[in-house]
CSV table of C-alpha atoms and ligand atoms in Angstrom, one decimal:
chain,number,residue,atom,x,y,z
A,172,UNK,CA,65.5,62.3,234.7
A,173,UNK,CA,65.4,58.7,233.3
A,174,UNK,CA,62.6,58.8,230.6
A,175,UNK,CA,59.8,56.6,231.9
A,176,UNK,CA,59.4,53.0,231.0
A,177,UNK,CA,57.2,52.4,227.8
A,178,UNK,CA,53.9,51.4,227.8
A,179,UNK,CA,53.4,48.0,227.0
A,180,UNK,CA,50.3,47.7,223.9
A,181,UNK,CA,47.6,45.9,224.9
A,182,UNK,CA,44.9,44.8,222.2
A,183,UNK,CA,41.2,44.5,223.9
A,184,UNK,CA,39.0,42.5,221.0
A,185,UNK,CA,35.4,43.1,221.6
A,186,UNK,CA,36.5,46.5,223.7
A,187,UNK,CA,34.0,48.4,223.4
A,188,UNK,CA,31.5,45.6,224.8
A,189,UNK,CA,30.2,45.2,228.4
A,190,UNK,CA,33.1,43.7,229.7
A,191,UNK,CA,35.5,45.0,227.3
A,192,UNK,CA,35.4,48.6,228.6
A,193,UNK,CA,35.5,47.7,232.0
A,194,UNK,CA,39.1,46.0,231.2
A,195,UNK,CA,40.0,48.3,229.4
A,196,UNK,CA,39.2,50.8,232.2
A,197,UNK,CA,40.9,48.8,234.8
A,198,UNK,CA,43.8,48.5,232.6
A,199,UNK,CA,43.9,51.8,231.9
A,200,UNK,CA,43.8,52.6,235.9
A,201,UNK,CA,47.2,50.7,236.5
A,202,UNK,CA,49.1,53.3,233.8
A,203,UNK,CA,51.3,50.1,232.5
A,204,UNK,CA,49.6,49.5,229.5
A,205,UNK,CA,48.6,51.5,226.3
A,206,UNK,CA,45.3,49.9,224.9
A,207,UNK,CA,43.8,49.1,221.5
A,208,UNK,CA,40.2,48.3,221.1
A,209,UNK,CA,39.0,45.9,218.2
A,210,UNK,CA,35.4,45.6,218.2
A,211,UNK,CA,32.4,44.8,215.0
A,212,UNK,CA,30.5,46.7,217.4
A,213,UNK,CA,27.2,44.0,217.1
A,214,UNK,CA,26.5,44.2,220.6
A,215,UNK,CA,28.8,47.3,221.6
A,216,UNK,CA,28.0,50.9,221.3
A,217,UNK,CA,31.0,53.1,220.3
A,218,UNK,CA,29.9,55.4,222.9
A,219,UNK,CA,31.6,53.2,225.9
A,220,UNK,CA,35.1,53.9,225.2
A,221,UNK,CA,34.7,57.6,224.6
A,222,UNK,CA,33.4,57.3,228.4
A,223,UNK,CA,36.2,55.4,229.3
A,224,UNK,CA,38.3,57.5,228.4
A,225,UNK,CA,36.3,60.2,230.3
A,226,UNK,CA,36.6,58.2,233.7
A,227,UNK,CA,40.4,57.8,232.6
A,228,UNK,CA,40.9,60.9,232.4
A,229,UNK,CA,38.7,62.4,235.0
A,230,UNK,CA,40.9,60.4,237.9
A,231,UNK,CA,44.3,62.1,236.6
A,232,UNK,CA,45.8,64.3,238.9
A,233,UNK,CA,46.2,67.9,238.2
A,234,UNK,CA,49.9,67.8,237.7
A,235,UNK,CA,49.6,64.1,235.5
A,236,UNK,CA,52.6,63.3,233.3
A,237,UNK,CA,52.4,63.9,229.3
A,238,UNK,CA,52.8,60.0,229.2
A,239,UNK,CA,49.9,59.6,231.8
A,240,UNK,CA,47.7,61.8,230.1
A,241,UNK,CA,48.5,59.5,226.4
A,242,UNK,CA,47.8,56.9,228.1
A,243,UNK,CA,44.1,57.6,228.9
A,244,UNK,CA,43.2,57.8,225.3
A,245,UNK,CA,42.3,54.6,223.3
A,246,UNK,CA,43.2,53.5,219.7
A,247,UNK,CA,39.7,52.1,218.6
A,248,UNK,CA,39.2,50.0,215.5
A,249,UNK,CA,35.7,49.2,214.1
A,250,UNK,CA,36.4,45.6,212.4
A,251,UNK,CA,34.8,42.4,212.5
A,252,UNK,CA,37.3,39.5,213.6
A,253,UNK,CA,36.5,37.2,210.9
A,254,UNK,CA,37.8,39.4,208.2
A,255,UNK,CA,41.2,38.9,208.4
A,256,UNK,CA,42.7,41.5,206.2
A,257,UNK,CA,41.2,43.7,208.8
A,258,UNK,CA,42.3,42.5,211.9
A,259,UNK,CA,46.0,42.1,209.6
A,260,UNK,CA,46.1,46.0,208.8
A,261,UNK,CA,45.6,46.8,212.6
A,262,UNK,CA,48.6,44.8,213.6
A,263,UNK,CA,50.7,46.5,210.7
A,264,UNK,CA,50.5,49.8,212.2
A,265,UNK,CA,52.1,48.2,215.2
A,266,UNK,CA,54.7,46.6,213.9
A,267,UNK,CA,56.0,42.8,214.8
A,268,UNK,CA,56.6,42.6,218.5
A,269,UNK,CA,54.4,46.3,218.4
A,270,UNK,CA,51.5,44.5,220.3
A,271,UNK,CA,53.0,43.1,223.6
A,272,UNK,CA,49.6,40.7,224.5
A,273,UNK,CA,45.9,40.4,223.7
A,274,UNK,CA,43.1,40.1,226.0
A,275,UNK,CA,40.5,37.9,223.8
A,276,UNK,CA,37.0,39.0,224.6
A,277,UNK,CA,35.2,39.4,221.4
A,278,UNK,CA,32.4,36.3,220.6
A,279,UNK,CA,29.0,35.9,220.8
A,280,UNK,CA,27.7,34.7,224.3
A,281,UNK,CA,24.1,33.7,224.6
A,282,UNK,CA,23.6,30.2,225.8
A,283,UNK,CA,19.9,29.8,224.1
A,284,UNK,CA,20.7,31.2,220.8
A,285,UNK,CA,23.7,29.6,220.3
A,286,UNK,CA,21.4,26.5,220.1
A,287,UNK,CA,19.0,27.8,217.0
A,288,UNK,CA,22.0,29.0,215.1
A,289,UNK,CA,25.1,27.0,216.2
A,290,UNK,CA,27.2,28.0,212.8
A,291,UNK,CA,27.1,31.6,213.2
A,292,UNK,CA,28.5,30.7,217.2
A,293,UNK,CA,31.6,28.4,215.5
A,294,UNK,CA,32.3,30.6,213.0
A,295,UNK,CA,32.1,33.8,215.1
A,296,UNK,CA,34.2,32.1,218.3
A,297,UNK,CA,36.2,29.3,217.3
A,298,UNK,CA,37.0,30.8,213.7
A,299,UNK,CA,37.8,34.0,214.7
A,300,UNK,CA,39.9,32.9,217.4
A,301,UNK,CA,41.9,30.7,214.8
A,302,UNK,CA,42.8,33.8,212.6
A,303,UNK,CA,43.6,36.1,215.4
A,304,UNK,CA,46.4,34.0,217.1
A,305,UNK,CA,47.3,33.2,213.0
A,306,UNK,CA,48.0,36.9,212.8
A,307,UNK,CA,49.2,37.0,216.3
A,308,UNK,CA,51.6,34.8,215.6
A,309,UNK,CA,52.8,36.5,212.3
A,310,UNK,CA,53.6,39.6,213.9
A,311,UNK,CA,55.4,38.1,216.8
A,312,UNK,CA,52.6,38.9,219.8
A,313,UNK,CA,52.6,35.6,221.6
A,314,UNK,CA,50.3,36.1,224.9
A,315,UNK,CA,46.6,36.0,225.2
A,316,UNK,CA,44.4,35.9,228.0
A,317,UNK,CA,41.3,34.4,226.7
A,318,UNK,CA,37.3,34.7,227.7
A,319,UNK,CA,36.5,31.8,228.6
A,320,UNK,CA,33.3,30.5,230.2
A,321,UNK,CA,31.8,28.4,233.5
A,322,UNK,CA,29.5,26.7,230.6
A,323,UNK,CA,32.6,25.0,229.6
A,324,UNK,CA,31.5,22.3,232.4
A,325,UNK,CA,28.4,21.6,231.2
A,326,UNK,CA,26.4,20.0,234.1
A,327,UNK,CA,29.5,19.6,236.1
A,328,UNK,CA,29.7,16.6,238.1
A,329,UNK,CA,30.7,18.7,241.8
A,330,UNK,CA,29.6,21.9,243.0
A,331,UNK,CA,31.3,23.9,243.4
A,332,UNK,CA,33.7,23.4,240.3
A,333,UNK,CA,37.2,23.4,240.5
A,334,UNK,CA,39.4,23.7,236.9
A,335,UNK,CA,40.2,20.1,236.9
A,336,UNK,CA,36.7,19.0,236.0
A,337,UNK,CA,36.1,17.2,232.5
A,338,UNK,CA,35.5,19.9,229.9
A,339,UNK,CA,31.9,19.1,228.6
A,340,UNK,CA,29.8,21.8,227.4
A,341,UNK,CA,26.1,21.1,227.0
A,342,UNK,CA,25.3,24.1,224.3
A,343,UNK,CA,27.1,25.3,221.2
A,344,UNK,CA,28.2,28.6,222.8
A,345,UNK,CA,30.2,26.5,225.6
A,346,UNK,CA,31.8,24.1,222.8
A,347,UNK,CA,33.0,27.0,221.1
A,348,UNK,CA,34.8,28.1,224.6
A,349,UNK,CA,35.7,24.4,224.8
A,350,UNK,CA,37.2,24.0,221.2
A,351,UNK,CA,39.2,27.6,221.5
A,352,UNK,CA,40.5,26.6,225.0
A,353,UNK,CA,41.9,23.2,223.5
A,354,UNK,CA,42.8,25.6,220.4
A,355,UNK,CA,45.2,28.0,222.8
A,356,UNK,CA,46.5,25.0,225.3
A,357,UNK,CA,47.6,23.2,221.6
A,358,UNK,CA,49.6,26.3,220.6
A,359,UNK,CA,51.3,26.6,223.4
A,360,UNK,CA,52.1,23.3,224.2
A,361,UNK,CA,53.7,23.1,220.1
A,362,UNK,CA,55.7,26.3,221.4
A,363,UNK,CA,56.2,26.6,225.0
A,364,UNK,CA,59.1,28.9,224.6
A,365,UNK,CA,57.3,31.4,222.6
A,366,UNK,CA,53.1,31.6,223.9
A,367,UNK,CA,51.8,32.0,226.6
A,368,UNK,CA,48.4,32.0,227.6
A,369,UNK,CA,45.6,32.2,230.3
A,370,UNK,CA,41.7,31.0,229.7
A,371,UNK,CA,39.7,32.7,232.1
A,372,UNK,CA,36.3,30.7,233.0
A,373,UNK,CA,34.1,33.4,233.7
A,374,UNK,CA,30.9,32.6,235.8
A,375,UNK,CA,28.0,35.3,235.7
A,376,UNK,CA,29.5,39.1,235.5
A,377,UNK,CA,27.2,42.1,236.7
A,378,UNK,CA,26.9,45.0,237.8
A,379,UNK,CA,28.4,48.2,236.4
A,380,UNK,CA,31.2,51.1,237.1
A,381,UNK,CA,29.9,52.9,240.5
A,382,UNK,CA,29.8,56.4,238.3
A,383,UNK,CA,26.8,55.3,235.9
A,384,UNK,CA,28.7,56.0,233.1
A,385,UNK,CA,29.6,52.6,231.1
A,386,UNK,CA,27.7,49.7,231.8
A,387,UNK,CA,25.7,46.6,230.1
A,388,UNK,CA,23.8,47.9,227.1
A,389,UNK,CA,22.6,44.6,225.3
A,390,UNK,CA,21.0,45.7,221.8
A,391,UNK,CA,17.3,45.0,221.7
A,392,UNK,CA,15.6,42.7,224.3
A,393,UNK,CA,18.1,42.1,227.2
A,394,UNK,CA,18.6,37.5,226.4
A,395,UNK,CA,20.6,37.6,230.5
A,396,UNK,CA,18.4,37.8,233.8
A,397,UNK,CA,19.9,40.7,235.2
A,398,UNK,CA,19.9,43.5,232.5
A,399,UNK,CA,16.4,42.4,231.7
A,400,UNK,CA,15.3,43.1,235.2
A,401,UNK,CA,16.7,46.7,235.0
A,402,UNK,CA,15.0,47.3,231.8
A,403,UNK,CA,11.9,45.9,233.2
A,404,UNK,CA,12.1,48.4,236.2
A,405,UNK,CA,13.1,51.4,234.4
A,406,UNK,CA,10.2,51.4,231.6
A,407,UNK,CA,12.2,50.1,228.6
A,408,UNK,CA,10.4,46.6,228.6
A,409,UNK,CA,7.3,46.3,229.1
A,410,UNK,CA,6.3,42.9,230.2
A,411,UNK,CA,4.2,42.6,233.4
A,412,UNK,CA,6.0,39.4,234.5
A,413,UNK,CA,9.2,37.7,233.9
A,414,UNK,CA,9.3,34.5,232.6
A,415,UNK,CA,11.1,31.8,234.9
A,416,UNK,CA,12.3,29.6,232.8
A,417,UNK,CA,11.8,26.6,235.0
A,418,UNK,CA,11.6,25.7,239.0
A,419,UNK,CA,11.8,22.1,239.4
A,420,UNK,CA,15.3,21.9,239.1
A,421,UNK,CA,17.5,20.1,241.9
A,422,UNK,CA,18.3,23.2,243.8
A,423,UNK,CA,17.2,24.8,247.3
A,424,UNK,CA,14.2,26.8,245.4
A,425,UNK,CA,14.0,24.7,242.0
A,426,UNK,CA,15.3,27.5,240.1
A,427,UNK,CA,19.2,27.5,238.6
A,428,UNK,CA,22.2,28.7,240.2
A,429,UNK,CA,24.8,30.7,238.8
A,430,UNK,CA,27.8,32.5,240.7
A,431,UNK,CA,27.3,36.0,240.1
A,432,UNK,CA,30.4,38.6,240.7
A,433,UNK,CA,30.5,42.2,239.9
A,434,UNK,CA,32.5,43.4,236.3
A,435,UNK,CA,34.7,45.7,238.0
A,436,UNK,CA,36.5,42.5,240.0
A,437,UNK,CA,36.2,40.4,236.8
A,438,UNK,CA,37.9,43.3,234.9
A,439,UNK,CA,40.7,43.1,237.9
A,440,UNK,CA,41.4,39.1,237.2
A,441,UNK,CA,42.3,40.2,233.4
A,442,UNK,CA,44.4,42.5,234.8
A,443,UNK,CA,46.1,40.0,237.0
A,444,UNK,CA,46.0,37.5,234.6
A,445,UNK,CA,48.1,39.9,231.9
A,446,UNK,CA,50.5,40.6,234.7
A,447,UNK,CA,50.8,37.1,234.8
A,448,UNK,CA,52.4,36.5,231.2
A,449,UNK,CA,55.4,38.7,231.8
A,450,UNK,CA,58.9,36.5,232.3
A,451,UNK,CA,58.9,37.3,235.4
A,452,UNK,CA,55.5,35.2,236.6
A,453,UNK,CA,55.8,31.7,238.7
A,454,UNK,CA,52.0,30.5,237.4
A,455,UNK,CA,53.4,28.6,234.9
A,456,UNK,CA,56.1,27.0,237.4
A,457,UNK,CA,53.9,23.9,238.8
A,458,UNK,CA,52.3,22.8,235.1
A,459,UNK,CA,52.2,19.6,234.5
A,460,UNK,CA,53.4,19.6,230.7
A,461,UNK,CA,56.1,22.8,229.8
A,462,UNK,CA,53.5,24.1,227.8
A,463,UNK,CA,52.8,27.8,229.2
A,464,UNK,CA,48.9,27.5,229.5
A,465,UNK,CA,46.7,27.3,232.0
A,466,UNK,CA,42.5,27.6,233.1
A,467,UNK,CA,41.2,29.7,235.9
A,468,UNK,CA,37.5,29.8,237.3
A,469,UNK,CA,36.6,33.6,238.1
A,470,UNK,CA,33.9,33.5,240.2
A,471,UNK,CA,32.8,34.0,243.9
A,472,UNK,CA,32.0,30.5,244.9
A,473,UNK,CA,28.3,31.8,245.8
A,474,UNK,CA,25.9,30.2,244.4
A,475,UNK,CA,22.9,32.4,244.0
A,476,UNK,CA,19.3,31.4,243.0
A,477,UNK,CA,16.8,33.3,239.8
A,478,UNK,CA,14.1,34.0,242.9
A,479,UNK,CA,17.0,35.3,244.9
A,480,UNK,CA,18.3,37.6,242.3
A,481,UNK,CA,14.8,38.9,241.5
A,482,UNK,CA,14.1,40.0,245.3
A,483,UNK,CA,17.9,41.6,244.8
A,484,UNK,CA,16.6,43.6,242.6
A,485,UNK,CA,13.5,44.3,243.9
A,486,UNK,CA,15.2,45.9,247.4
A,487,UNK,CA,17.7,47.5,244.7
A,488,UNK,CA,15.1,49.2,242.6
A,489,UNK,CA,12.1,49.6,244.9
A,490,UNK,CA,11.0,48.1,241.8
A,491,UNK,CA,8.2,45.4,242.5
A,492,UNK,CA,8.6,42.2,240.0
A,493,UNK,CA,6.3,39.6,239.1
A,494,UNK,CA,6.9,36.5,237.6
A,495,UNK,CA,5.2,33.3,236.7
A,496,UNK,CA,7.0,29.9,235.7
A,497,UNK,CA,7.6,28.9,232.0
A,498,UNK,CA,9.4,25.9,230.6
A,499,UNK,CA,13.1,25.7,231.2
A,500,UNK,CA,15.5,27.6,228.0
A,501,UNK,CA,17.4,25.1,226.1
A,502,UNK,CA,21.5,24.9,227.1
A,503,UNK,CA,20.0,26.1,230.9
A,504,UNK,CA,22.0,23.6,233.7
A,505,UNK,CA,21.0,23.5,237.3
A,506,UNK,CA,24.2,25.4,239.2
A,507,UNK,CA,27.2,26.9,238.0
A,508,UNK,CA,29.1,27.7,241.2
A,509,UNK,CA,32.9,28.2,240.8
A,510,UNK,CA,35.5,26.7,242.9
A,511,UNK,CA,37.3,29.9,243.5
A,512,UNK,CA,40.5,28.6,245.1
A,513,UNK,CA,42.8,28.3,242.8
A,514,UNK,CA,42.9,31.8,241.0
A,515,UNK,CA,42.7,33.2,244.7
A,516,UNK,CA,46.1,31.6,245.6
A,517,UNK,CA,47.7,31.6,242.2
A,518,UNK,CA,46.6,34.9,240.4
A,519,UNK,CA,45.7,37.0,244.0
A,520,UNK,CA,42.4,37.6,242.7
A,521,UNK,CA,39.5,38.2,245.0
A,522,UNK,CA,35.9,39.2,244.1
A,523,UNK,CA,35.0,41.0,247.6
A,524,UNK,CA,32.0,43.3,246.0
A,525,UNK,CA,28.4,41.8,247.1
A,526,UNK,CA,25.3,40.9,245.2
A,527,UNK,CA,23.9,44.2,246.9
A,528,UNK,CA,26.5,46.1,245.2
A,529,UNK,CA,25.9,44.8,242.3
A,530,UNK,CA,22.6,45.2,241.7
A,531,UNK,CA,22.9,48.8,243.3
A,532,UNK,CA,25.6,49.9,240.7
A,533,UNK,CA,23.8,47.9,238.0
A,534,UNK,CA,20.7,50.4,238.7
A,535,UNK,CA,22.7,53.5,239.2
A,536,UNK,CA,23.8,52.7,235.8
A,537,UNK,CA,20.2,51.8,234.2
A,538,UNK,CA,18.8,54.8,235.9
A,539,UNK,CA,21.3,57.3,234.2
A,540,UNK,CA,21.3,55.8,231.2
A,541,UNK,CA,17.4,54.2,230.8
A,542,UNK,CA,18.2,53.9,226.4
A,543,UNK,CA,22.3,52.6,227.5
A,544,UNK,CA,24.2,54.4,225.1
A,545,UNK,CA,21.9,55.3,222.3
A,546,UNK,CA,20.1,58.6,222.2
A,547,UNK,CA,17.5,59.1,224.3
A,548,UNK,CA,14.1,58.9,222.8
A,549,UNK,CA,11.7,60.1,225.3
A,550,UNK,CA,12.6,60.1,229.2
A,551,UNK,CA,11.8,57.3,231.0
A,552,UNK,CA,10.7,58.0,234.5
A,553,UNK,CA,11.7,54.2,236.8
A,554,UNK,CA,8.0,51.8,236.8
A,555,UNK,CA,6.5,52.5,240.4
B,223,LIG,C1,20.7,33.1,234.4
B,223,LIG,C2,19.5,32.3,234.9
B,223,LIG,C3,18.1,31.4,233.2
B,223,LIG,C4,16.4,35.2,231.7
B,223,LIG,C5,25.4,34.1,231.1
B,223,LIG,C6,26.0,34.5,229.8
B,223,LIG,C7,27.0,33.5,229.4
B,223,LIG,C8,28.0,33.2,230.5
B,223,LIG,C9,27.4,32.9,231.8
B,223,LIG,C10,30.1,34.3,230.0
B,223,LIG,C11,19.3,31.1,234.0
B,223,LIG,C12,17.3,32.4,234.1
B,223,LIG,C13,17.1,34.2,232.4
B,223,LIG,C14,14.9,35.1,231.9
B,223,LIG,C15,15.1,33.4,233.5
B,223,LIG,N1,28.9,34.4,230.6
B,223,LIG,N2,16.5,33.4,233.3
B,223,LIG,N3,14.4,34.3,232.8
B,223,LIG,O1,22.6,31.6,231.1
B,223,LIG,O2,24.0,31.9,233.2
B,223,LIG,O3,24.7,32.9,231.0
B,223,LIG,O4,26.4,34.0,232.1
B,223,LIG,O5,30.5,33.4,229.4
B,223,LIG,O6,27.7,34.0,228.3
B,223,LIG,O7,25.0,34.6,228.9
B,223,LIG,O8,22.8,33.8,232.3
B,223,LIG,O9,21.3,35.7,232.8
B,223,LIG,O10,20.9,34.3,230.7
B,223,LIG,O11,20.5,33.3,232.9
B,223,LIG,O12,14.6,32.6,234.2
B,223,LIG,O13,14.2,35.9,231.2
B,223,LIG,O14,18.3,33.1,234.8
B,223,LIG,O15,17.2,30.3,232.8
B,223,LIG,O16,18.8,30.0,234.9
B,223,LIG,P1,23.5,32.4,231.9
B,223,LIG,P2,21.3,34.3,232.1
């Protein structure tokens, strides 16, 4: 019996986070790849990957392989990417060449603070992204699909947006996705025989694993629309009204647009997107330098509106929100709507699942875990 291929080692940073353990539990699904999580757990709970590896483990079949059953469990590392000694001493226990790729999802991603404390954001996205592919590079583990971001465009000129529009980013958060993106495409194109990479432009993720069991758990008071409506509705926050921040924008209802599509179909373009760096791939065939990098938007190419998302939620959570119009958040633009072509026909990926779905697993998920991954204090029975 030929002894089966090795797993290829996969470093997740920022894998215990929201969308970290949903790639790592997509990658995990495919039983090609052996994962390491790096994460400073700021915004993470450690909690996630233990369930992870719960769900991993959960789907094996009775008579699973000792190699399938290895590969469910995770090598976790609690470090902060700007220390570099750390993020050092994790590669040496791999080896050079020990790590075959890293998916690059640790930063800091809130459009509005990134405007009161821009430093921390450079330091903490563009910095951190400099010593990883130092050490990368050092130990011989040249691919990286990178987290990139839809703010990256800025106001974009046409909507939707396809990855040839100008790179302009209107708060510090999307400059530091700007400046790591030019950062990555520079490296390559000094080696193109050596790196490859991938920047994937994500638009607005949500939603949550259809069990319940991992899902969005922001610490303190939820900063993104849709994880603040579900804390709303189960009791965790307790304002009587959500602020809009702004309606006269130029869009159908005046409020902003952004293309929402579930984390599970998200996690699925890293997965392609890793595929995608082996020899083997023809993505890098039609570039127009021979530098082995290239940008893809992952979104749905559905624009959907803040009122439209809140009466989502209200048919999703029986929930019934009020709201009343404030003055718009600093960073805000009017529409982010992806051009989805071009990672459809290049990378295969689709985002099929719904806004209903969505907001239906993103409340199965609030409504078994009302305190995330944190103890419970107190049961919280869901607001009439
Ligand atoms: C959506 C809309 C707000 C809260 C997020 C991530 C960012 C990036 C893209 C990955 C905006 C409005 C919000 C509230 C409101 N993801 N809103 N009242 O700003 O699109 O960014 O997705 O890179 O990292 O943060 O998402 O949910 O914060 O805002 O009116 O209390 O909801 O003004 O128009 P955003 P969001």
């Amino acid at each position: 019996m030929p002894s089966p291929e090795p797993l290829k080692r996969v470093l997740v940073t920022g894998g215990a986070g929201y969308i970290g353990s949903h790639v790592i539990y997509t990658l995990q699904t495919t039983r090609r790849y052996k994962v390491i999580s790096i994460d400073n757990l700021h915004n993470a709970h450690p909690k996630s990957l233990d369930r992870v590896e719960q769900i991993a483990r959960d789907a094996l079949p009775a008579d699973a392989s000792e190699q399938d059953r290895d590969s469910t469990k995770i090598d976790t590392y609690t470090c902060d990417l700007t220390k570099r000694d750390e993020v050092r001493a994790v590669f040496e226990k791999y080896g050079k060449g020990g790590i075959w790729g890293v998916i690059h999802i640790a930063a800091y991603k809130a459009v509005g603070e990134s405007t009161q404390i821009p430093l921390t954001y450079y330091e903490n996205n563009v910095s951190a992204t400099l010593y990883l592919l130092q050490i990368m590079n050092e130990f011989d583990c040249t691919r990286m699909v990178y987290s990139s971001s839809a703010t990256v465009y800025g106001t974009p000129p046409v909507i939707p947006i396809p990855e040839s529009t100008r790179l302009k980013a209107d708060s510090p958060y999307g400059k530091t996705k700007v400046m790591s993106e030019t950062i990555l495409e520079d490296l390559c194109s000094a080696e193109p025989q050596r790196w490859r990479a991938l920047s994937l432009r994500y638009f607005n993720p949500a939603g949550a694993h259809p069990s319940g069991l991992i899902g969005e758990d922001p610490r303190g008071r939820p900063g993104n629309l849709l994880p603040l409506l579900a804390h709303m509705a189960v009791g965790r926050v307790q304002d009587s009204k959500l602020r809009v921040f702004g309606n006269d924008y130029p869009t159908p209802d005046g409020t902003c647009v952004r293309d929402y599509l579930h984390v599970l179909d998200l996690a699925k373009g890293h997965l392609l997107a890793l595929d995608a760096l082996a020899p083997a791939s023809t993505v890098f065939d039609n570039c127009p330098t021979d530098a082995r990098y290239k940008a893809y938007n992952l979104g749905r190419g559905q624009g959907v509106s803040v009122l439209q998302i809140v009466d989502a939620m209200r048919k999703a959570t029986g929930y019934n929100f009020e709201w009343e119009v404030v003055g718009r958040r600093r960073g805000d633009v009017p529409d982010l709507t992806a051009d989805p072509l071009l990672a459809q026909k290049e990378l295969g990926f689709t985002a099929p699942q719904d806004l209903e779905t969505m907001c239906r697993d993103l409340w199965n998920w609030q409504t078994k875990n009302p305190w995330g991954y944190g103890e419970p204090s107190g049961a919280l029975a869901p607001r009439e």
